[in-house]
PDB file of C-alpha atoms and ligand atoms in Angstrom:
ATOM      1  CA  MET A  91      -3.980  -3.810 -17.133  1.00 78.00           C
ATOM      2  CA  GLU A  92      -7.694  -3.272 -16.519  1.00 94.00           C
ATOM      3  CA  ILE A  93      -8.377   0.463 -16.291  1.00 97.00           C
ATOM      4  CA  ASP A  94     -11.659   1.558 -14.733  1.00 98.00           C
ATOM      5  CA  ALA A  95     -10.768   5.130 -13.730  1.00 98.00           C
ATOM      6  CA  PHE A  96      -8.362   7.962 -14.378  1.00 98.00           C
ATOM      7  CA  LEU A  97      -7.699  10.159 -11.334  1.00 98.00           C
ATOM      8  CA  PHE A  98      -6.195  13.548 -12.042  1.00 98.00           C
ATOM      9  CA  ASP A  99      -4.260  15.905  -9.866  1.00 98.00           C
ATOM     10  CA  LEU A 100      -4.951  19.504 -10.933  1.00 98.00           C
ATOM     11  CA  ASP A 101      -2.079  21.914 -10.294  1.00 97.00           C
ATOM     12  CA  GLY A 102       0.836  20.915 -12.499  1.00 96.00           C
ATOM     13  CA  VAL A 103      -1.040  18.177 -14.394  1.00 98.00           C
ATOM     14  CA  ILE A 104      -4.089  19.848 -15.913  1.00 98.00           C
ATOM     15  CA  THR A 105      -2.861  23.436 -15.768  1.00 98.00           C
ATOM     16  CA  ASP A 106       0.370  25.178 -14.769  1.00 96.00           C
ATOM     17  CA  SER A 107      -1.080  26.716 -11.586  1.00 96.00           C
ATOM     18  CA  SER A 108       1.626  25.049  -9.473  1.00 93.00           C
ATOM     19  CA  THR A 109       3.966  27.849 -10.530  1.00 94.00           C
ATOM     20  CA  ALA A 110       1.339  30.372  -9.373  1.00 97.00           C
ATOM     21  CA  HIS A 111       1.180  28.670  -5.956  1.00 98.00           C
ATOM     22  CA  PHE A 112       4.936  28.965  -5.498  1.00 97.00           C
ATOM     23  CA  LYS A 113       5.086  32.517  -6.850  1.00 97.00           C
ATOM     24  CA  ALA A 114       2.476  33.518  -4.240  1.00 98.00           C
ATOM     25  CA  TRP A 115       4.262  31.721  -1.369  1.00 98.00           C
ATOM     26  CA  LYS A 116       7.528  33.382  -2.411  1.00 97.00           C
ATOM     27  CA  ALA A 117       5.971  36.862  -2.498  1.00 97.00           C
ATOM     28  CA  VAL A 118       4.304  36.528   0.900  1.00 96.00           C
ATOM     29  CA  ALA A 119       7.432  35.040   2.464  1.00 95.00           C
ATOM     30  CA  ASN A 120       9.394  37.985   1.068  1.00 95.00           C
ATOM     31  CA  SER A 121       7.122  40.410   2.886  1.00 93.00           C
ATOM     32  CA  TYR A 122       8.144  38.589   6.092  1.00 90.00           C
ATOM     33  CA  GLY A 123      11.824  38.975   5.136  1.00 92.00           C
ATOM     34  CA  ILE A 124      12.111  35.298   4.140  1.00 93.00           C
ATOM     35  CA  ASP A 125      13.810  34.421   0.870  1.00 95.00           C
ATOM     36  CA  LEU A 126      12.382  31.128  -0.364  1.00 96.00           C
ATOM     37  CA  PRO A 127      14.870  29.387  -2.671  1.00 96.00           C
ATOM     38  CA  ASP A 128      13.449  27.886  -5.873  1.00 94.00           C
ATOM     39  CA  SER A 129      14.676  24.506  -4.628  1.00 93.00           C
ATOM     40  CA  LEU A 130      11.874  24.552  -2.026  1.00 95.00           C
ATOM     41  CA  GLU A 131       9.168  24.517  -4.721  1.00 95.00           C
ATOM     42  CA  VAL A 132       9.352  20.765  -5.227  1.00 94.00           C
ATOM     43  CA  SER A 133       8.645  20.018  -1.567  1.00 93.00           C
ATOM     44  CA  LEU A 134       5.648  22.392  -1.464  1.00 96.00           C
ATOM     45  CA  LYS A 135       3.988  20.802  -4.496  1.00 95.00           C
ATOM     46  CA  GLY A 136       0.880  18.775  -3.783  1.00 95.00           C
ATOM     47  CA  ILE A 137       0.745  19.430  -0.049  1.00 96.00           C
ATOM     48  CA  SER A 138      -2.026  21.380   1.650  1.00 96.00           C
ATOM     49  CA  ARG A 139      -1.968  25.114   2.369  1.00 97.00           C
ATOM     50  CA  ARG A 140      -1.569  24.396   6.096  1.00 97.00           C
ATOM     51  CA  ASN A 141       1.291  21.933   5.594  1.00 96.00           C
ATOM     52  CA  SER A 142       2.953  24.412   3.223  1.00 97.00           C
ATOM     53  CA  VAL A 143       2.993  27.236   5.767  1.00 97.00           C
ATOM     54  CA  GLU A 144       4.357  24.845   8.403  1.00 97.00           C
ATOM     55  CA  LYS A 145       7.146  23.820   6.014  1.00 96.00           C
ATOM     56  CA  ILE A 146       7.998  27.463   5.263  1.00 97.00           C
ATOM     57  CA  VAL A 147       8.087  28.400   8.970  1.00 95.00           C
ATOM     58  CA  GLN A 148      10.328  25.405   9.626  1.00 95.00           C
ATOM     59  CA  TYR A 149      12.608  26.324   6.702  1.00 95.00           C
ATOM     60  CA  ALA A 150      12.915  29.938   7.863  1.00 95.00           C
ATOM     61  CA  ASN A 151      13.347  28.834  11.461  1.00 94.00           C
ATOM     62  CA  ILE A 152      10.925  31.444  12.781  1.00 92.00           C
ATOM     63  CA  ASP A 153       8.099  31.402  15.307  1.00 91.00           C
ATOM     64  CA  LEU A 154       4.703  32.518  14.048  1.00 92.00           C
ATOM     65  CA  SER A 155       1.570  32.653  16.179  1.00 95.00           C
ATOM     66  CA  GLU A 156      -1.505  30.801  14.941  1.00 97.00           C
ATOM     67  CA  ASP A 157      -3.057  34.139  13.925  1.00 97.00           C
ATOM     68  CA  ALA A 158       0.065  35.102  11.991  1.00 95.00           C
ATOM     69  CA  LYS A 159       0.075  31.737  10.197  1.00 97.00           C
ATOM     70  CA  GLN A 160      -3.559  32.238   9.270  1.00 98.00           C
ATOM     71  CA  ALA A 161      -2.788  35.734   7.928  1.00 97.00           C
ATOM     72  CA  PHE A 162       0.175  34.292   5.975  1.00 97.00           C
ATOM     73  CA  MET A 163      -2.102  31.673   4.380  1.00 98.00           C
ATOM     74  CA  ASP A 164      -4.885  34.183   3.664  1.00 98.00           C
ATOM     75  CA  THR A 165      -2.514  36.631   1.954  1.00 98.00           C
ATOM     76  CA  LYS A 166      -0.968  33.822  -0.093  1.00 98.00           C
ATOM     77  CA  ASN A 167      -4.396  32.581  -1.138  1.00 98.00           C
ATOM     78  CA  ALA A 168      -5.545  36.046  -2.218  1.00 98.00           C
ATOM     79  CA  MET A 169      -2.347  36.425  -4.268  1.00 98.00           C
ATOM     80  CA  TYR A 170      -2.765  32.977  -5.800  1.00 98.00           C
ATOM     81  CA  GLN A 171      -6.361  33.736  -6.745  1.00 98.00           C
ATOM     82  CA  ASP A 172      -5.202  36.949  -8.443  1.00 98.00           C
ATOM     83  CA  LEU A 173      -2.584  35.029 -10.409  1.00 98.00           C
ATOM     84  CA  VAL A 174      -5.123  32.529 -11.779  1.00 98.00           C
ATOM     85  CA  ALA A 175      -8.020  34.972 -12.128  1.00 98.00           C
ATOM     86  CA  GLU A 176      -7.729  35.119 -15.918  1.00 98.00           C
ATOM     87  CA  TYR A 177      -7.266  31.377 -16.460  1.00 98.00           C
ATOM     88  CA  ASN A 178      -9.333  29.991 -19.338  1.00 98.00           C
ATOM     89  CA  PRO A 179      -9.202  26.937 -21.664  1.00 98.00           C
ATOM     90  CA  ASP A 180      -5.969  28.285 -23.223  1.00 98.00           C
ATOM     91  CA  ASN A 181      -4.319  27.445 -19.882  1.00 98.00           C
ATOM     92  CA  LEU A 182      -4.951  23.704 -20.238  1.00 98.00           C
ATOM     93  CA  LEU A 183      -1.643  21.834 -20.454  1.00 98.00           C
ATOM     94  CA  PRO A 184      -0.954  19.748 -23.599  1.00 97.00           C
ATOM     95  CA  GLY A 185      -3.040  16.588 -23.927  1.00 98.00           C
ATOM     96  CA  VAL A 186      -5.664  17.357 -21.261  1.00 98.00           C
ATOM     97  CA  GLN A 187      -8.659  17.667 -23.565  1.00 98.00           C
ATOM     98  CA  THR A 188      -7.572  14.613 -25.589  1.00 98.00           C
ATOM     99  CA  ILE A 189      -7.102  12.314 -22.600  1.00 98.00           C
ATOM    100  CA  LEU A 190     -10.425  13.377 -21.068  1.00 98.00           C
ATOM    101  CA  GLU A 191     -12.209  12.653 -24.359  1.00 98.00           C
ATOM    102  CA  PHE A 192     -10.305   9.348 -24.653  1.00 98.00           C
ATOM    103  CA  ALA A 193     -11.512   8.338 -21.156  1.00 98.00           C
ATOM    104  CA  ARG A 194     -15.093   9.190 -22.037  1.00 98.00           C
ATOM    105  CA  ALA A 195     -14.920   7.255 -25.311  1.00 97.00           C
ATOM    106  CA  HIS A 196     -13.696   4.148 -23.450  1.00 97.00           C
ATOM    107  CA  SER A 197     -16.102   4.426 -20.472  1.00 97.00           C
ATOM    108  CA  ILE A 198     -13.188   5.077 -18.116  1.00 98.00           C
ATOM    109  CA  LYS A 199     -14.448   7.041 -15.115  1.00 98.00           C
ATOM    110  CA  ILE A 200     -12.800  10.364 -14.332  1.00 98.00           C
ATOM    111  CA  GLY A 201     -11.952  11.806 -10.920  1.00 98.00           C
ATOM    112  CA  LEU A 202     -10.327  14.987  -9.708  1.00 98.00           C
ATOM    113  CA  VAL A 203      -7.984  14.470  -6.759  1.00 98.00           C
ATOM    114  CA  SER A 204      -6.503  17.866  -5.970  1.00 98.00           C
ATOM    115  CA  ALA A 205      -5.251  19.103  -2.607  1.00 97.00           C
ATOM    116  CA  SER A 206      -6.430  22.567  -3.585  1.00 98.00           C
ATOM    117  CA  LYS A 207      -9.484  24.240  -2.096  1.00 97.00           C
ATOM    118  CA  ASN A 208      -9.465  26.407  -5.236  1.00 98.00           C
ATOM    119  CA  ALA A 209      -9.863  23.418  -7.547  1.00 98.00           C
ATOM    120  CA  VAL A 210     -13.551  23.709  -8.419  1.00 98.00           C
ATOM    121  CA  PRO A 211     -13.542  27.342  -9.592  1.00 98.00           C
ATOM    122  CA  LEU A 212     -10.352  26.623 -11.524  1.00 98.00           C
ATOM    123  CA  ILE A 213     -11.774  23.672 -13.492  1.00 98.00           C
ATOM    124  CA  GLU A 214     -14.883  25.749 -14.125  1.00 98.00           C
ATOM    125  CA  ALA A 215     -12.694  28.513 -15.599  1.00 98.00           C
ATOM    126  CA  LEU A 216     -10.864  25.886 -17.681  1.00 98.00           C
ATOM    127  CA  LYS A 217     -14.270  24.628 -18.928  1.00 98.00           C
ATOM    128  CA  ILE A 218     -13.631  20.952 -18.104  1.00 98.00           C
ATOM    129  CA  LYS A 219     -15.787  20.440 -15.009  1.00 98.00           C
ATOM    130  CA  ALA A 220     -18.430  18.424 -16.893  1.00 98.00           C
ATOM    131  CA  PHE A 221     -15.906  15.645 -17.580  1.00 98.00           C
ATOM    132  CA  PHE A 222     -15.519  14.721 -13.898  1.00 98.00           C
ATOM    133  CA  ASP A 223     -17.613  11.929 -12.379  1.00 98.00           C
ATOM    134  CA  VAL A 224     -16.227  12.747  -8.951  1.00 98.00           C
ATOM    135  CA  ILE A 225     -14.416  15.704  -7.397  1.00 98.00           C
ATOM    136  CA  VAL A 226     -12.880  14.884  -4.045  1.00 98.00           C
ATOM    137  CA  ASP A 227     -13.109  17.558  -1.350  1.00 97.00           C
ATOM    138  CA  PRO A 228      -9.599  18.053   0.104  1.00 97.00           C
ATOM    139  CA  ALA A 229     -11.046  19.554   3.294  1.00 96.00           C
ATOM    140  CA  LYS A 230     -12.614  16.207   4.194  1.00 97.00           C
ATOM    141  CA  HIS A 231      -9.546  13.949   4.058  1.00 96.00           C
ATOM    142  CA  PRO A 232      -5.915  13.909   5.205  1.00 95.00           C
ATOM    143  CA  SER A 233      -3.751  15.526   2.544  1.00 93.00           C
ATOM    144  CA  LYS A 234      -1.166  13.948   0.240  1.00 96.00           C
ATOM    145  CA  PRO A 235       1.157  12.028   0.771  1.00 97.00           C
ATOM    146  CA  ALA A 236      -1.584  10.120   2.645  1.00 98.00           C
ATOM    147  CA  PRO A 237      -3.561   7.913   0.228  1.00 98.00           C
ATOM    148  CA  ASP A 238      -6.976   9.041   1.540  1.00 98.00           C
ATOM    149  CA  LEU A 239      -7.919  11.501  -1.227  1.00 98.00           C
ATOM    150  CA  PHE A 240      -7.204   8.932  -3.960  1.00 98.00           C
ATOM    151  CA  LEU A 241      -8.973   6.129  -2.057  1.00 98.00           C
ATOM    152  CA  ALA A 242     -12.009   8.365  -1.503  1.00 98.00           C
ATOM    153  CA  ALA A 243     -12.223   8.993  -5.261  1.00 98.00           C
ATOM    154  CA  ALA A 244     -12.057   5.253  -6.050  1.00 98.00           C
ATOM    155  CA  LYS A 245     -14.684   4.475  -3.423  1.00 98.00           C
ATOM    156  CA  ARG A 246     -17.088   7.111  -4.720  1.00 98.00           C
ATOM    157  CA  LEU A 247     -16.593   5.869  -8.276  1.00 98.00           C
ATOM    158  CA  GLY A 248     -17.164   2.271  -7.186  1.00 98.00           C
ATOM    159  CA  VAL A 249     -13.872   1.046  -8.672  1.00 98.00           C
ATOM    160  CA  ALA A 250     -11.026  -0.982  -7.184  1.00 98.00           C
ATOM    161  CA  PRO A 251      -7.849   1.000  -6.424  1.00 98.00           C
ATOM    162  CA  GLU A 252      -5.739  -1.445  -8.468  1.00 98.00           C
ATOM    163  CA  ASN A 253      -7.809  -0.567 -11.529  1.00 98.00           C
ATOM    164  CA  CYS A 254      -7.166   3.172 -11.167  1.00 98.00           C
ATOM    165  CA  VAL A 255      -4.485   5.077 -13.047  1.00 98.00           C
ATOM    166  CA  ALA A 256      -3.588   8.351 -11.348  1.00 98.00           C
ATOM    167  CA  PHE A 257      -1.627  11.322 -12.680  1.00 98.00           C
ATOM    168  CA  GLU A 258       0.577  13.509 -10.468  1.00 98.00           C
ATOM    169  CA  ASP A 259       3.334  16.114 -10.798  1.00 97.00           C
ATOM    170  CA  ALA A 260       4.315  16.117  -7.101  1.00 96.00           C
ATOM    171  CA  ILE A 261       6.484  13.786  -5.027  1.00 97.00           C
ATOM    172  CA  ALA A 262       3.840  13.848  -2.258  1.00 97.00           C
ATOM    173  CA  GLY A 263       1.167  13.024  -4.835  1.00 98.00           C
ATOM    174  CA  VAL A 264       3.039  10.047  -6.301  1.00 98.00           C
ATOM    175  CA  GLN A 265       3.596   8.742  -2.757  1.00 98.00           C
ATOM    176  CA  ALA A 266      -0.157   9.048  -2.127  1.00 98.00           C
ATOM    177  CA  ILE A 267      -1.028   7.122  -5.322  1.00 98.00           C
ATOM    178  CA  LYS A 268       1.399   4.321  -4.500  1.00 98.00           C
ATOM    179  CA  ALA A 269       0.127   4.111  -0.923  1.00 98.00           C
ATOM    180  CA  ALA A 270      -3.382   3.777  -2.393  1.00 98.00           C
ATOM    181  CA  GLY A 271      -2.264   0.782  -4.471  1.00 98.00           C
ATOM    182  CA  MET A 272      -2.925   2.500  -7.807  1.00 98.00           C
ATOM    183  CA  THR A 273      -0.815   2.873 -10.956  1.00 98.00           C
ATOM    184  CA  ALA A 274       1.132   6.139 -10.721  1.00 98.00           C
ATOM    185  CA  ILE A 275       1.881   8.228 -13.786  1.00 98.00           C
ATOM    186  CA  GLY A 276       4.298  11.045 -13.030  1.00 98.00           C
ATOM    187  CA  ILE A 277       4.030  14.200 -15.115  1.00 98.00           C
ATOM    188  CA  GLY A 278       7.339  16.033 -15.161  1.00 96.00           C
ATOM    189  CA  GLU A 279      10.669  14.630 -14.125  1.00 91.00           C
ATOM    190  CA  ARG A 280      12.522  13.002 -11.220  1.00 90.00           C
ATOM    191  CA  LEU A 281       9.367  11.281  -9.946  1.00 96.00           C
ATOM    192  CA  ASP A 282       9.367   7.769  -8.523  1.00 96.00           C
ATOM    193  CA  ALA A 283       6.230   6.740 -10.425  1.00 98.00           C
ATOM    194  CA  ASP A 284       5.367   3.605 -12.438  1.00 97.00           C
ATOM    195  CA  TYR A 285       5.685   5.698 -15.612  1.00 97.00           C
ATOM    196  CA  VAL A 286       6.949   9.257 -16.075  1.00 98.00           C
ATOM    197  CA  PHE A 287       6.007  11.486 -19.021  1.00 97.00           C
ATOM    198  CA  ALA A 288       6.571  15.117 -19.905  1.00 97.00           C
ATOM    199  CA  ASP A 289       2.846  15.722 -20.349  1.00 97.00           C
ATOM    200  CA  LEU A 290      -0.535  14.057 -20.821  1.00 98.00           C
ATOM    201  CA  THR A 291      -0.035  13.815 -24.593  1.00 97.00           C
ATOM    202  CA  ALA A 292       2.802  11.343 -24.032  1.00 97.00           C
ATOM    203  CA  ALA A 293       0.879   9.564 -21.247  1.00 97.00           C
ATOM    204  CA  HIS A 294      -2.135   9.178 -23.552  1.00 97.00           C
ATOM    205  CA  ALA A 295       0.023   7.662 -26.321  1.00 96.00           C
ATOM    206  CA  MET A 296       1.184   4.936 -23.911  1.00 95.00           C
ATOM    207  CA  LEU A 297      -2.264   4.320 -22.411  1.00 95.00           C
ATOM    208  CA  GLU A 298      -3.873   3.950 -25.836  1.00 93.00           C
ATOM    209  CA  THR A 299      -1.889   0.748 -26.299  1.00 91.00           C
ATOM    210  CA  HIS A 300      -3.313  -0.673 -23.029  1.00 84.00           C
ATOM    211  CA  VAL A 301      -7.026  -0.099 -23.588  1.00 84.00           C
TER     212      VAL A 301
HETATM  213  P1  LIG B 406      -4.922  25.654  -1.937  1.00 52.36           P
HETATM  214  P2  LIG B 406      -2.760  19.817  -6.472  1.00 52.36           P
HETATM  215  C1  LIG B 406      -2.059  21.547  -4.569  1.00 52.36           C
HETATM  216  O1  LIG B 406      -2.834  21.229  -5.689  1.00 52.36           O
HETATM  217  C2  LIG B 406      -0.841  22.346  -4.966  1.00 52.36           C
HETATM  218  O2  LIG B 406       0.069  21.508  -5.686  1.00 52.36           O
HETATM  219  C3  LIG B 406      -0.141  22.867  -3.743  1.00 52.36           C
HETATM  220  O3  LIG B 406       0.956  23.687  -4.123  1.00 52.36           O
HETATM  221  C4  LIG B 406      -1.125  23.674  -2.890  1.00 52.36           C
HETATM  222  O4  LIG B 406      -0.518  24.098  -1.685  1.00 52.36           O
HETATM  223  C5  LIG B 406      -2.324  22.792  -2.558  1.00 52.36           C
HETATM  224  O5  LIG B 406      -2.928  22.338  -3.744  1.00 52.36           O
HETATM  225  C6  LIG B 406      -3.363  23.515  -1.730  1.00 52.36           C
HETATM  226  O6  LIG B 406      -3.940  24.519  -2.513  1.00 52.36           O
HETATM  227  O7  LIG B 406      -4.113  26.578  -1.114  1.00 52.36           O
HETATM  228  O8  LIG B 406      -5.477  26.268  -3.210  1.00 52.36           O
HETATM  229  O9  LIG B 406      -5.975  24.932  -1.139  1.00 52.36           O
HETATM  230  O10 LIG B 406      -1.403  19.753  -7.073  1.00 52.36           O
HETATM  231  O11 LIG B 406      -3.037  18.728  -5.444  1.00 52.36           O
HETATM  232  O12 LIG B 406      -3.856  19.931  -7.498  1.00 52.36           O
HETATM  233 MG1  LIG B 407      -0.031  18.938  -8.491  1.00 52.36          MG
END
């Protein structure tokens, strides 16, 4: 396969902040008397803050005014930011640095395709921002599972979607990659991707044989 770009999801692929997102949702929900089961985590991964609160309200079968939803999201975001406040390069998941350097060495462009509005400060804290040729703004496009964020990255990089390899830990994210016509690499388990690996170290080992 011709590979012109690697497109990375952030939470759950580059760093383990996806657990911080769920921990924060769980804590805020608790303060509303809602007990979020761990089984809900998988369906909240990769989707926007707004879609997450809608899913939680639907799960709990409660009515919240628009103001209350906004307060719910704001409290969650403040909690999430507290949880990742100390993140630093030690919080990079295995293989991140290596695969970014590998991409650079092979002139493969690099994009960040996160649904998170906290993505930029997080990659700055992780000290990897300089690797990215493009960082897509999630506020400007429909969220995953729509393909728009991935397609916007390819367009800005000037590469064809079929020559992009994208990495995701979320079901919604893998759906978005496939809808964009790109090669999907799932990080984790039980993902309907073209390839599934435990981490980027294993993904890199496979990709090395294709470049
Ligand atoms: P924020 P990713 C996603 O990031 C998370 O997986 C998801 O849990 C979160 O709700 C979403 O970002 C929005 O994040 O509230 O910080 O804007 O996995 O696409 O990098
Ligand atoms: Mg993710």
